[in-house]
Amino acid sequence: QKEVEQNSGPLSVPEGAIASLNCTYSDRGSQSFFWYRQYSGKSPELIMFIYSNGDKEDGRFTAQLNKASQYVSLLIRDSQPSDSATYLCAVNPFTGNQFYFGTGTSLTVIP
Amino acid sequence: DGGITQSPKYLFRKEGQNVTLSCEQNLNHDAMYWYRQDPGQGLRLIYYSQIVNDFQKGDIAEGYSVSREKKESFPLTVTSAQKNPTAFYLCASSIRAATSSLFSGANVLTFGAGSRLTVL
């Protein structure tokens, strides 16, 4: 079983703060890692993906990957109320074409 | 615009009925997927297909059936054997069928808008 674990939250941060979302995975062969945002009643939308150790930045979002610790995180700087959503971590192993999802972390940004 | 179209958006089913959810993509993606999402839970894989006329069971395939007669289409039938079908169903696709290189960053999963099925 290839497991992806996330803290379900809810996580609450004040507007303008940094939100930190964490994800661990069990399959050491995993190669690609994704963060999706899902608003209530809507389908997931891709925020960013990462496949090399280190940080990857895109605007207010930074993904961090540490393969040795089997850990991937998402930082949201200058959090806005519109960032309030559930964030899903997904993992794609090197072989095969399945994507394994965590249960998601609910984030609320308080104005 | 390229994307994935799911229909219907909302569907009501009586117990004992089969229903079919449509999924069409014009992204020229090889692989297509069906996920189920229950309130407060993550996505669970029902079926996936990497190529036309071929598909594999996911973690919760019992009570569901699929077909892949065309690259663009991957309909899901929820049969009467599925005892608790009320859920949010998501169709997705990805560009490549097999991961054969380390260039896996492009193999992004793209979702349709979803279909919400309720059993009356």
Coordinates of C-alpha atoms in Angstrom, one line a residue:
Chain A
Q1 CA 0.0 0.0 0.0
K2 CA 1.5 3.3 -1.1
E3 CA 0.4 5.7 1.6
V4 CA 0.3 9.5 1.6
E5 CA -0.3 11.1 5.0
Q6 CA -1.5 14.6 5.7
N7 CA -2.6 16.4 8.8
S8 CA -6.4 16.9 8.2
G9 CA -6.4 20.1 10.2
P10 CA -8.3 22.4 10.2
L11 CA -5.4 24.8 10.0
S12 CA -6.2 28.4 10.7
V13 CA -3.9 31.3 10.0
P14 CA -4.4 35.1 10.0
E15 CA -4.4 37.0 6.7
G16 CA -0.9 37.9 5.6
A17 CA 0.7 35.0 7.6
I18 CA 2.6 32.0 6.2
A19 CA 0.6 28.8 6.0
S20 CA 2.6 25.6 6.2
L21 CA 1.1 22.3 4.9
N22 CA 2.9 19.0 5.3
C23 CA 2.8 15.6 3.6
T24 CA 4.7 12.3 4.1
Y25 CA 4.7 9.3 1.9
S26 CA 5.7 5.7 2.3
D27 CA 7.0 4.7 -1.1
R28 CA 10.7 5.5 -1.4
G29 CA 10.5 5.0 -5.2
S30 CA 8.1 8.0 -5.6
Q31 CA 9.4 10.5 -8.1
S32 CA 6.8 13.3 -8.6
F33 CA 4.9 15.2 -6.0
F34 CA 1.9 17.4 -6.5
W35 CA -0.1 19.9 -4.5
Y36 CA -3.7 20.5 -5.5
R37 CA -6.2 23.0 -4.1
Q38 CA -9.9 22.1 -3.8
Y39 CA -12.6 24.5 -2.9
S40 CA -15.7 23.2 -1.3
G41 CA -17.9 21.4 -3.9
K42 CA -15.3 21.9 -6.7
S43 CA -12.7 19.6 -8.3
P44 CA -9.0 19.8 -7.4
E45 CA -6.8 22.2 -9.3
L46 CA -3.1 21.9 -9.6
I47 CA -1.0 24.5 -7.6
M48 CA 2.4 23.1 -8.4
F49 CA 4.5 20.0 -8.7
I50 CA 8.1 19.1 -7.7
Y51 CA 10.4 16.2 -8.4
S52 CA 13.8 17.4 -7.3
N53 CA 15.0 17.7 -3.8
G54 CA 14.9 21.3 -2.5
D55 CA 12.6 24.2 -3.0
K56 CA 10.5 25.3 -5.9
E57 CA 8.8 28.7 -5.8
D58 CA 5.9 30.0 -7.8
G59 CA 4.6 33.3 -6.7
R60 CA 3.3 33.1 -3.1
F61 CA 3.7 29.3 -3.1
T62 CA 6.8 27.3 -2.3
A63 CA 7.0 23.5 -2.5
Q64 CA 9.8 21.8 -0.5
L65 CA 10.9 18.2 -1.1
N66 CA 13.1 16.0 1.1
K67 CA 13.3 12.5 -0.4
A68 CA 15.5 11.2 2.3
S69 CA 12.9 12.0 4.9
Q70 CA 10.0 11.2 2.5
Y71 CA 8.5 14.6 3.2
V72 CA 7.0 17.3 1.0
S73 CA 5.5 20.6 2.1
L74 CA 3.8 23.6 0.8
L75 CA 4.3 27.1 2.1
I76 CA 1.8 29.8 1.3
R77 CA 3.2 33.3 1.9
D78 CA 1.0 36.4 2.5
S79 CA -2.0 34.1 3.0
Q80 CA -5.3 35.5 1.6
P81 CA -8.9 34.6 2.5
S82 CA -9.2 33.2 -1.0
D83 CA -6.6 30.6 -0.1
S84 CA -9.1 29.0 2.3
A85 CA -9.6 25.5 0.8
T86 CA -8.6 21.9 1.2
Y87 CA -5.1 21.2 0.0
L88 CA -4.4 17.7 -1.4
C89 CA -0.9 16.1 -1.6
A90 CA -0.4 13.6 -4.4
V91 CA 2.4 11.3 -5.2
N92 CA 3.3 9.6 -8.5
P93 CA 5.7 6.6 -8.3
F94 CA 8.5 6.1 -10.8
T95 CA 6.9 3.1 -12.3
G96 CA 3.2 2.8 -13.1
N97 CA 0.8 5.6 -13.8
Q98 CA -1.2 5.8 -10.6
F99 CA -1.4 8.9 -8.4
Y100 CA -1.8 8.4 -4.7
F101 CA -3.6 11.1 -2.7
G102 CA -3.6 12.1 0.9
T103 CA -6.9 13.0 2.7
G104 CA -6.2 16.7 2.5
T105 CA -5.6 19.5 4.9
S106 CA -8.3 22.1 5.4
L107 CA -6.9 25.7 5.6
T108 CA -8.8 28.7 6.8
V109 CA -7.3 32.2 6.4
I110 CA -8.9 34.6 8.8
P111 CA -9.3 38.2 7.6
Chain B
D1 CA -10.1 25.4 -24.9
G2 CA -8.7 22.0 -24.0
G3 CA -10.1 20.2 -21.0
I4 CA -12.1 17.5 -19.5
T5 CA -15.9 17.5 -19.6
Q6 CA -18.0 15.5 -17.2
S7 CA -21.7 15.1 -17.4
P8 CA -24.1 15.3 -15.8
K9 CA -23.0 17.6 -13.0
Y10 CA -25.8 16.3 -10.7
L11 CA -27.5 12.9 -10.9
F12 CA -30.1 11.2 -8.8
R13 CA -30.5 7.5 -8.8
K14 CA -33.1 5.2 -7.4
E15 CA -31.9 2.1 -5.6
G16 CA -31.4 -0.8 -8.1
Q17 CA -30.7 1.4 -11.1
N18 CA -27.5 1.6 -13.1
V19 CA -26.3 5.0 -14.1
T20 CA -23.5 6.1 -16.4
L21 CA -21.3 9.1 -15.9
S22 CA -19.7 10.6 -19.0
C23 CA -16.1 11.8 -19.2
E24 CA -14.7 13.3 -22.4
Q25 CA -11.2 15.0 -22.9
N26 CA -9.7 16.9 -25.8
L27 CA -6.2 17.1 -24.3
N28 CA -4.9 14.2 -26.3
H29 CA -4.0 12.5 -23.0
D30 CA -3.2 8.8 -23.0
A31 CA -4.3 7.9 -19.5
M32 CA -7.7 8.5 -17.9
Y33 CA -8.9 7.9 -14.4
W34 CA -12.0 7.8 -12.2
Y35 CA -11.9 8.8 -8.6
R36 CA -14.5 8.8 -5.9
Q37 CA -14.5 11.4 -3.1
D38 CA -16.7 11.1 0.1
P39 CA -17.1 14.1 2.5
G40 CA -14.0 14.7 4.5
Q41 CA -12.1 12.0 2.7
G42 CA -9.4 12.0 0.1
L43 CA -9.6 10.7 -3.5
R44 CA -10.0 6.9 -4.0
L45 CA -9.2 5.4 -7.3
I46 CA -12.0 3.4 -9.0
Y47 CA -10.5 2.5 -12.4
Y48 CA -7.9 3.8 -14.7
S49 CA -7.0 3.3 -18.3
Q50 CA -3.6 3.8 -20.0
I51 CA -4.6 3.0 -23.5
V52 CA -7.7 2.4 -25.7
N53 CA -9.5 -0.9 -25.0
D54 CA -7.5 -1.5 -21.8
F55 CA -8.2 -0.5 -18.2
Q56 CA -7.2 -1.6 -14.7
K57 CA -9.1 -1.8 -11.4
G58 CA -8.2 0.7 -8.7
D59 CA -8.7 0.3 -5.0
I60 CA -12.5 0.4 -5.0
A61 CA -13.7 -1.1 -8.3
E62 CA -16.4 -3.3 -7.0
G63 CA -19.8 -2.2 -8.2
Y64 CA -18.4 -0.1 -11.0
S65 CA -17.6 -0.7 -14.7
V66 CA -15.8 1.3 -17.4
S67 CA -15.0 1.2 -21.1
R68 CA -12.3 2.9 -23.2
E69 CA -13.4 2.5 -26.8
K70 CA -12.0 5.9 -27.8
K71 CA -9.0 7.8 -26.5
E72 CA -11.2 10.8 -25.7
S73 CA -13.8 9.0 -23.7
F74 CA -13.9 7.0 -20.5
P75 CA -17.5 6.5 -19.2
L76 CA -18.1 5.1 -15.7
T77 CA -21.2 3.0 -14.9
V78 CA -22.3 2.8 -11.3
T79 CA -24.2 -0.5 -11.1
S80 CA -26.8 -1.6 -8.6
A81 CA -24.1 -3.8 -7.0
Q82 CA -22.5 -0.6 -5.6
K83 CA -24.1 -0.4 -2.2
N84 CA -23.3 3.1 -1.2
P85 CA -22.9 5.1 -4.4
T86 CA -23.7 8.6 -3.1
A87 CA -20.5 10.5 -3.6
F88 CA -18.6 13.1 -5.7
Y89 CA -17.1 11.4 -8.8
L90 CA -14.0 12.9 -10.5
C91 CA -12.7 12.0 -13.9
A92 CA -9.0 12.9 -14.6
S93 CA -6.4 12.4 -17.3
S94 CA -2.7 12.6 -17.7
I95 CA -0.5 13.0 -20.7
R96 CA 1.5 9.8 -20.6
A97 CA 0.5 6.2 -20.2
A98 CA 3.8 4.9 -18.9
T99 CA 6.5 6.5 -16.9
S100 CA 9.6 5.4 -18.7
S101 CA 12.0 8.2 -17.9
L102 CA 12.9 10.6 -15.1
F103 CA 11.0 13.3 -16.9
S104 CA 8.0 12.7 -14.8
G105 CA 7.3 16.3 -14.0
A106 CA 5.1 16.7 -17.1
N107 CA 2.8 13.8 -16.1
V108 CA 0.3 16.1 -14.3
L109 CA -3.2 14.9 -13.4
T110 CA -5.9 17.2 -14.7
F111 CA -9.4 16.9 -13.4
G112 CA -12.9 17.5 -14.8
A113 CA -15.5 19.5 -12.8
G114 CA -17.0 16.4 -11.2
S115 CA -20.3 14.7 -11.1
R116 CA -22.3 14.5 -7.8
L117 CA -24.4 11.3 -7.5
T118 CA -27.2 11.0 -5.0
V119 CA -29.1 7.8 -4.3
L120 CA -32.8 8.5 -3.4

